[in-house]
Short mmCIF file of C-alpha atoms in Angstrom, two decimals:
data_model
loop_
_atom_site.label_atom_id
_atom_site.label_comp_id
_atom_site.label_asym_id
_atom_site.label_seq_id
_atom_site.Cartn_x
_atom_site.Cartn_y
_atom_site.Cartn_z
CA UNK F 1 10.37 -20.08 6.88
CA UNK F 2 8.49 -19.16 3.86
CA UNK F 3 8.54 -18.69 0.32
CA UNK F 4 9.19 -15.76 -1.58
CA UNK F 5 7.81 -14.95 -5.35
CA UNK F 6 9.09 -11.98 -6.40
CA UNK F 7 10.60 -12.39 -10.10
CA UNK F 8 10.85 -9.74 -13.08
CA UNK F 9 8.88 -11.28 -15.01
CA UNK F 10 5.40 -11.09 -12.94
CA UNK F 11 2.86 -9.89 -14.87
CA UNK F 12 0.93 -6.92 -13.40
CA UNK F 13 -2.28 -7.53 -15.25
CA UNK F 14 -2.89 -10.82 -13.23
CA UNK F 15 -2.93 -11.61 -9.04
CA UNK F 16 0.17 -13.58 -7.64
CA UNK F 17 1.21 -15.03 -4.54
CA UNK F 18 4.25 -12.75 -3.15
CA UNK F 19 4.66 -14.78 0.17
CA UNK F 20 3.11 -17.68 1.58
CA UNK F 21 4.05 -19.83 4.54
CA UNK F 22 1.77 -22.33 6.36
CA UNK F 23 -0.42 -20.00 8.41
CA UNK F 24 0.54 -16.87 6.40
CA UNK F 25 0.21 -15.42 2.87
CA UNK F 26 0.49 -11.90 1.10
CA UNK F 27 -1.04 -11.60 -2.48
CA UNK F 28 -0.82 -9.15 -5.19
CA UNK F 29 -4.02 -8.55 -6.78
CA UNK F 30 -3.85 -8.20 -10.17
CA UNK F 31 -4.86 -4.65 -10.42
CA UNK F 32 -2.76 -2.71 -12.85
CA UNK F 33 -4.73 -2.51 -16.07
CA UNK F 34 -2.87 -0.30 -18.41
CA UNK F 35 -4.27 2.55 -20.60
CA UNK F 36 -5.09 5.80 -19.24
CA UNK F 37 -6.40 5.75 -16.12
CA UNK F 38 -4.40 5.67 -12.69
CA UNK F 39 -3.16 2.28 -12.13
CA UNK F 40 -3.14 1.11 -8.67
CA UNK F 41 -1.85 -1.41 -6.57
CA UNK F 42 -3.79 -3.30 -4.15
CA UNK F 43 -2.56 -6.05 -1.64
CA UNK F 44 -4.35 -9.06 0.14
CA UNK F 45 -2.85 -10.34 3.69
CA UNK F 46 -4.24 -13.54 4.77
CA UNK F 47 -2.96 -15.19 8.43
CA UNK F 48 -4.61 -17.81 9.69
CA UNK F 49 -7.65 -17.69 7.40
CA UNK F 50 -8.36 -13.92 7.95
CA UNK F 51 -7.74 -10.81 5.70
CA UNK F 52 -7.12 -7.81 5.35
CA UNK F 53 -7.00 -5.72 2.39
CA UNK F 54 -4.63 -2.94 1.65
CA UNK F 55 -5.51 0.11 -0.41
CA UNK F 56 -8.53 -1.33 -1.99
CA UNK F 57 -8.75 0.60 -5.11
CA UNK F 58 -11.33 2.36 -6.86
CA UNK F 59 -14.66 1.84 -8.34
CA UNK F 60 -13.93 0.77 -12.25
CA UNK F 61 -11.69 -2.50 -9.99
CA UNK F 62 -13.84 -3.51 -7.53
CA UNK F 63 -15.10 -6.44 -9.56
CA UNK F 64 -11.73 -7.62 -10.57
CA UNK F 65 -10.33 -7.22 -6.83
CA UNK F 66 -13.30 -9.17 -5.45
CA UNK F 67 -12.61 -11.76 -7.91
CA UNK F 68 -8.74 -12.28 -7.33
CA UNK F 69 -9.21 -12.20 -3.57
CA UNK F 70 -11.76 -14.77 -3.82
CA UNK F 71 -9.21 -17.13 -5.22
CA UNK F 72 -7.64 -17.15 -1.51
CA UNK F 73 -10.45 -16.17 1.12
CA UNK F 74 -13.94 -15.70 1.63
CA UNK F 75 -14.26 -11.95 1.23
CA UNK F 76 -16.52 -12.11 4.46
CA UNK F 77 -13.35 -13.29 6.19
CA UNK F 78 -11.58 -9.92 4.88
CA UNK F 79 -11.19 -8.23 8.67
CA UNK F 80 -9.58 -4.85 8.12
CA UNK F 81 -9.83 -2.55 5.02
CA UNK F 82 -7.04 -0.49 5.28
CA UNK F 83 -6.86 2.99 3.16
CA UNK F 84 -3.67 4.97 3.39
CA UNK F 85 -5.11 7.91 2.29
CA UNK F 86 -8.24 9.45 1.20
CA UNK F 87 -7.96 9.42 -2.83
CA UNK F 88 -10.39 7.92 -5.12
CA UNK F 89 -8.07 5.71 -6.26
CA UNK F 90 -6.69 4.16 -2.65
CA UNK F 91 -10.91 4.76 -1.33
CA UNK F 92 -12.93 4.56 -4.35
CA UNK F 93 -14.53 0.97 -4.18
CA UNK F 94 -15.27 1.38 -0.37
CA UNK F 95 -18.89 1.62 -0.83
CA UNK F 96 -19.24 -1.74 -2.43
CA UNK F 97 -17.01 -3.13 -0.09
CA UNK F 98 -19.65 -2.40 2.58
CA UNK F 99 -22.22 -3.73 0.80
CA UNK F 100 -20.46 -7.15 0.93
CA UNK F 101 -18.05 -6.96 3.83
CA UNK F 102 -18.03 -5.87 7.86
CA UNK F 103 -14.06 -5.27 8.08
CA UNK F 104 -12.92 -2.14 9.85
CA UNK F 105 -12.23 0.52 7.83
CA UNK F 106 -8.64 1.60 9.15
CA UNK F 107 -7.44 4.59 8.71
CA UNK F 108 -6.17 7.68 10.11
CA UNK F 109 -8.10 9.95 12.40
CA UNK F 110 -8.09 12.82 9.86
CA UNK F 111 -10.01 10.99 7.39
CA UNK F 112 -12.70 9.45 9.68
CA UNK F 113 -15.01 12.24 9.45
CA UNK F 114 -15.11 11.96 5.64
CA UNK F 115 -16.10 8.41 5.67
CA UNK F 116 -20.01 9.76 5.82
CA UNK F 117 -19.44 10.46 1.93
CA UNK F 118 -18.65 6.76 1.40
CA UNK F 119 -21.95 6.11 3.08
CA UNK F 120 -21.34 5.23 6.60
CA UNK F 121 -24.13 6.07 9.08
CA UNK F 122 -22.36 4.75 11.74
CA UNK F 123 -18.64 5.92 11.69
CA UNK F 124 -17.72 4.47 15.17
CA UNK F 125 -18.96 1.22 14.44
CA UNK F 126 -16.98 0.90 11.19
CA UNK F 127 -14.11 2.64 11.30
CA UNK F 128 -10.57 1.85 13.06
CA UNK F 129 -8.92 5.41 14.25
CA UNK F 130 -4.78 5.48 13.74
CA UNK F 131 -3.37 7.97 15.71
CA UNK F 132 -0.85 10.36 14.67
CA UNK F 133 2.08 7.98 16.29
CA UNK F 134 1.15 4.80 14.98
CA UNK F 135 -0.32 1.51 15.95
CA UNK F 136 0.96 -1.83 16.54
CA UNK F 137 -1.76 -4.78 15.49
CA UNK F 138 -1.36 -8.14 15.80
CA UNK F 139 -3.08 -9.85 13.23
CA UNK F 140 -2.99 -13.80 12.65
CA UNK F 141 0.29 -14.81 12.53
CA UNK F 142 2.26 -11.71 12.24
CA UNK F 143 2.28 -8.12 13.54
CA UNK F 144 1.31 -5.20 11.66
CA UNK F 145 3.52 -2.03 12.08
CA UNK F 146 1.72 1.28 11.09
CA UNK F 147 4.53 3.56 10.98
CA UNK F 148 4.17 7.40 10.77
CA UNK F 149 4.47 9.14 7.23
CA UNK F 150 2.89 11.65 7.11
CA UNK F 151 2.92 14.66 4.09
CA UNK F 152 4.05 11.73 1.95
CA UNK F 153 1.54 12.57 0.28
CA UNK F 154 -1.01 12.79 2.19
CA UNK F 155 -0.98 14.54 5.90
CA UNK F 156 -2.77 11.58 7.73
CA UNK F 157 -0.34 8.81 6.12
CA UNK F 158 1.22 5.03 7.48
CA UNK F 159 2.99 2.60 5.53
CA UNK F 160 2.81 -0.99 7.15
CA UNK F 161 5.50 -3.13 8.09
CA UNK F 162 4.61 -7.14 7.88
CA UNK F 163 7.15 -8.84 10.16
CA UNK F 164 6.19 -12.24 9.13
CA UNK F 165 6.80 -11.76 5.19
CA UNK F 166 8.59 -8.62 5.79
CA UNK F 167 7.02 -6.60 3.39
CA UNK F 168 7.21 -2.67 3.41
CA UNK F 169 3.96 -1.08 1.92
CA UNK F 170 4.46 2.34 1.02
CA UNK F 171 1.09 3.75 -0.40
CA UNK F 172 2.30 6.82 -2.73
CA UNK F 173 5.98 6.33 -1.31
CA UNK F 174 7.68 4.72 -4.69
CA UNK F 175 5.08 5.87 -6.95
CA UNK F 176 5.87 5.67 -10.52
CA UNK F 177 4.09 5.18 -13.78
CA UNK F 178 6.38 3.54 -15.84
CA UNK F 179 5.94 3.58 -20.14
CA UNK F 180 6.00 -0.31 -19.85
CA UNK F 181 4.19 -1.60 -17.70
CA UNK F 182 6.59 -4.03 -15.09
CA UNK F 183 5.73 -5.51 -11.56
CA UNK F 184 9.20 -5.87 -9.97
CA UNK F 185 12.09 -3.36 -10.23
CA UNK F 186 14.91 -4.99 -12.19
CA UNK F 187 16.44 -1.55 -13.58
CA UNK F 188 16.44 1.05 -10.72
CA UNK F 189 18.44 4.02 -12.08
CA UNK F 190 15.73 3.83 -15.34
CA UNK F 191 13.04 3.16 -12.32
CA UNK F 192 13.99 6.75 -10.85
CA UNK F 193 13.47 8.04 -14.20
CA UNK F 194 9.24 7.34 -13.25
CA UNK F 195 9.54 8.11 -9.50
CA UNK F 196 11.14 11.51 -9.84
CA UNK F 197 8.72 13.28 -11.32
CA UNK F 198 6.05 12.15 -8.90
CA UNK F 199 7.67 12.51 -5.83
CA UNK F 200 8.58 16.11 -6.71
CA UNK F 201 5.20 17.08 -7.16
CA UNK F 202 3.56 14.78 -4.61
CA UNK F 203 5.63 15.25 -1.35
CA UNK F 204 5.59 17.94 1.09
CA UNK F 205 9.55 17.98 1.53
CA UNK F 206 12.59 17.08 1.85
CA UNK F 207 12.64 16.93 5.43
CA UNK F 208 9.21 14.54 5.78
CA UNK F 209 11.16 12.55 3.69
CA UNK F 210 14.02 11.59 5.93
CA UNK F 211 12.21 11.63 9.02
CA UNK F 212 10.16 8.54 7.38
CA UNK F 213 13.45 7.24 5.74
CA UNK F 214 14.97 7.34 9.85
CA UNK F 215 11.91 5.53 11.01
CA UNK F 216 11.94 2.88 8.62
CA UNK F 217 15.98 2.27 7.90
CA UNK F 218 15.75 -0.06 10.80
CA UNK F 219 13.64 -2.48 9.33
CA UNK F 220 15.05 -5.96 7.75
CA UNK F 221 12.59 -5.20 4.39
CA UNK F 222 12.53 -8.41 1.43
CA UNK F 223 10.59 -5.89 -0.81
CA UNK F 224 8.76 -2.24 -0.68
CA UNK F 225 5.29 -2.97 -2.18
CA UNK F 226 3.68 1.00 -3.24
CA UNK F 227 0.25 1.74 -4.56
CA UNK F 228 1.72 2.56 -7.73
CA UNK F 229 4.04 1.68 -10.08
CA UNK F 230 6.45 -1.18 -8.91
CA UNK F 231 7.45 -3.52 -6.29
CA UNK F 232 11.29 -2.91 -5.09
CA UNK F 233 12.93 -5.73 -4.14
CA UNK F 234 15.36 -5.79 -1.52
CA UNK F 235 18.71 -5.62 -3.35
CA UNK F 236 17.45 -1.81 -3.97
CA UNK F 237 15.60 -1.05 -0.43
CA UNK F 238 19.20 0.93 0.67
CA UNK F 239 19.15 2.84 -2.56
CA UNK F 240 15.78 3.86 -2.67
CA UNK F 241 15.91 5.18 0.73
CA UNK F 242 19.28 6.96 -0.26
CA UNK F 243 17.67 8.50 -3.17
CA UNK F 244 14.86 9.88 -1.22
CA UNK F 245 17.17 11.16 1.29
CA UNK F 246 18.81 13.57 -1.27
CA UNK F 247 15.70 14.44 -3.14
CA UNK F 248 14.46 17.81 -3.49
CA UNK F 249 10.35 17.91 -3.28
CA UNK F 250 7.53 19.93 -2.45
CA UNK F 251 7.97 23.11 -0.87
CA UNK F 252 12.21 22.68 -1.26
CA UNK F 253 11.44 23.22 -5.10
CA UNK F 254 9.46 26.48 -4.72
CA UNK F 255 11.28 30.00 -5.47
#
């Protein structure tokens, strides 16, 4: 069994350990900075001495990622670069990363044919292709579940299920932008207050909504990690999923 670290009063600023085990170990990179750009959120896996990186951020981070992920791997060792979406701020830094790194760039098929722009000659040789149903990957120690969301927000879109730390991450699912900046949920009806907004305007609907929620339900999750905002434990996993449920987005908001 291992070791959860998942306390209110992480600071978002800096990288911390969220799970580790003996062959296993998911980080949290340090990369909300405050101010007014876009923060993000970008996560390190590490099993058995390789890596992969989820949603590596844009340019302006890509020094401070590099760092912090130094701290627990060789970036060489990084094996997979996984992008949820296309956005500068999930895609941004993926240039440098290529400079420094041969990982896969994996990703759904929509957004293989923009990887050119990034500056890949060679798409086949770098890039991973998800199909619209999903993938299962066994990585390490663990197995990597890329579960169909797509429209949420974007229309090529997985969030990955970790079943050795169970972990949930969620890309722009749980987005939020809070006034203060916090790592870990500890109020969740003030939370909403940051999602709402954001989910109105960046999901298709209501019904892409619980057709993800139906998919994932299942799952035994210790914490939903998004690209933004902040990291819901488990003791709100069934409300979160019962708020999107009954939320009113996209399209279902248009008269």
């Amino acid at each position: 069994m291992g070791e959860y670290f998942i306390t209110s009063n992480l600071d978002p600023r800096k990288d911390h350990v969220l799970y580790k085990d003996d062959e296993h170990m998911v980080v949290y990179l340090g990369t909300q900075e405050g101010g007014q750009d876009v923060d993000v959120n970008s996560y390190l896996i590490v099993s058995r001495g390789r890596g992969i990186l989820i949603d590596p951020g844009g340019y302006k981070i890509f020094s401070k990622v590099l760092a912090n992920i130094s701290k627990y791997i060789d970036p060489r060792n990084i094996d997979y670069i996984y992008m949820c979406h296309q956005d500068p701020d999930v895609a941004g830094s993926i240039p440098l990363w290529r400079e420094i790194s041969d990982a896969k760039i994996l990703v759904h098929w929509l957004w293989v044919r923009f990887l050119p722009h990034f500056g890949f000659e060679s798409i086949g040789s770098y890039a991973h292709e998800l199909q619209d149903e999903g993938e299962i990957l066994e990585f390490g120690a663990t197995t990597l579940e890329f579960i169909p969301a797509h429209f949420l927000h974007s229309p090529g879109h997985f969030t990955v299920y970790d079943h050795r730390s169970k972990f949930l991450f969620t890309g722009d699912i749980g987005i939020a932008f809070p006034d203060e900046g916090y790592l870990v949920v500890e109020d969740f009806e003030k939370h909403v207050q940051y999602m709402r907004p954001l989910h109105e305007r960046l999901m298709a609907s209501n019904k892409a909504l619980k057709v993800w929620v139906n998919k994932v339900r299942y799952l035994d999750i210790e914490a939903i990690l998004p690209q933004h905002g902040a990291i819901i434990p488990r003791k709100y996993v069934k409300r979160f999923f019962d708020w999107l449920e009954n939320l009113k987005v996209g399209v279902d908001l248009m008269r």
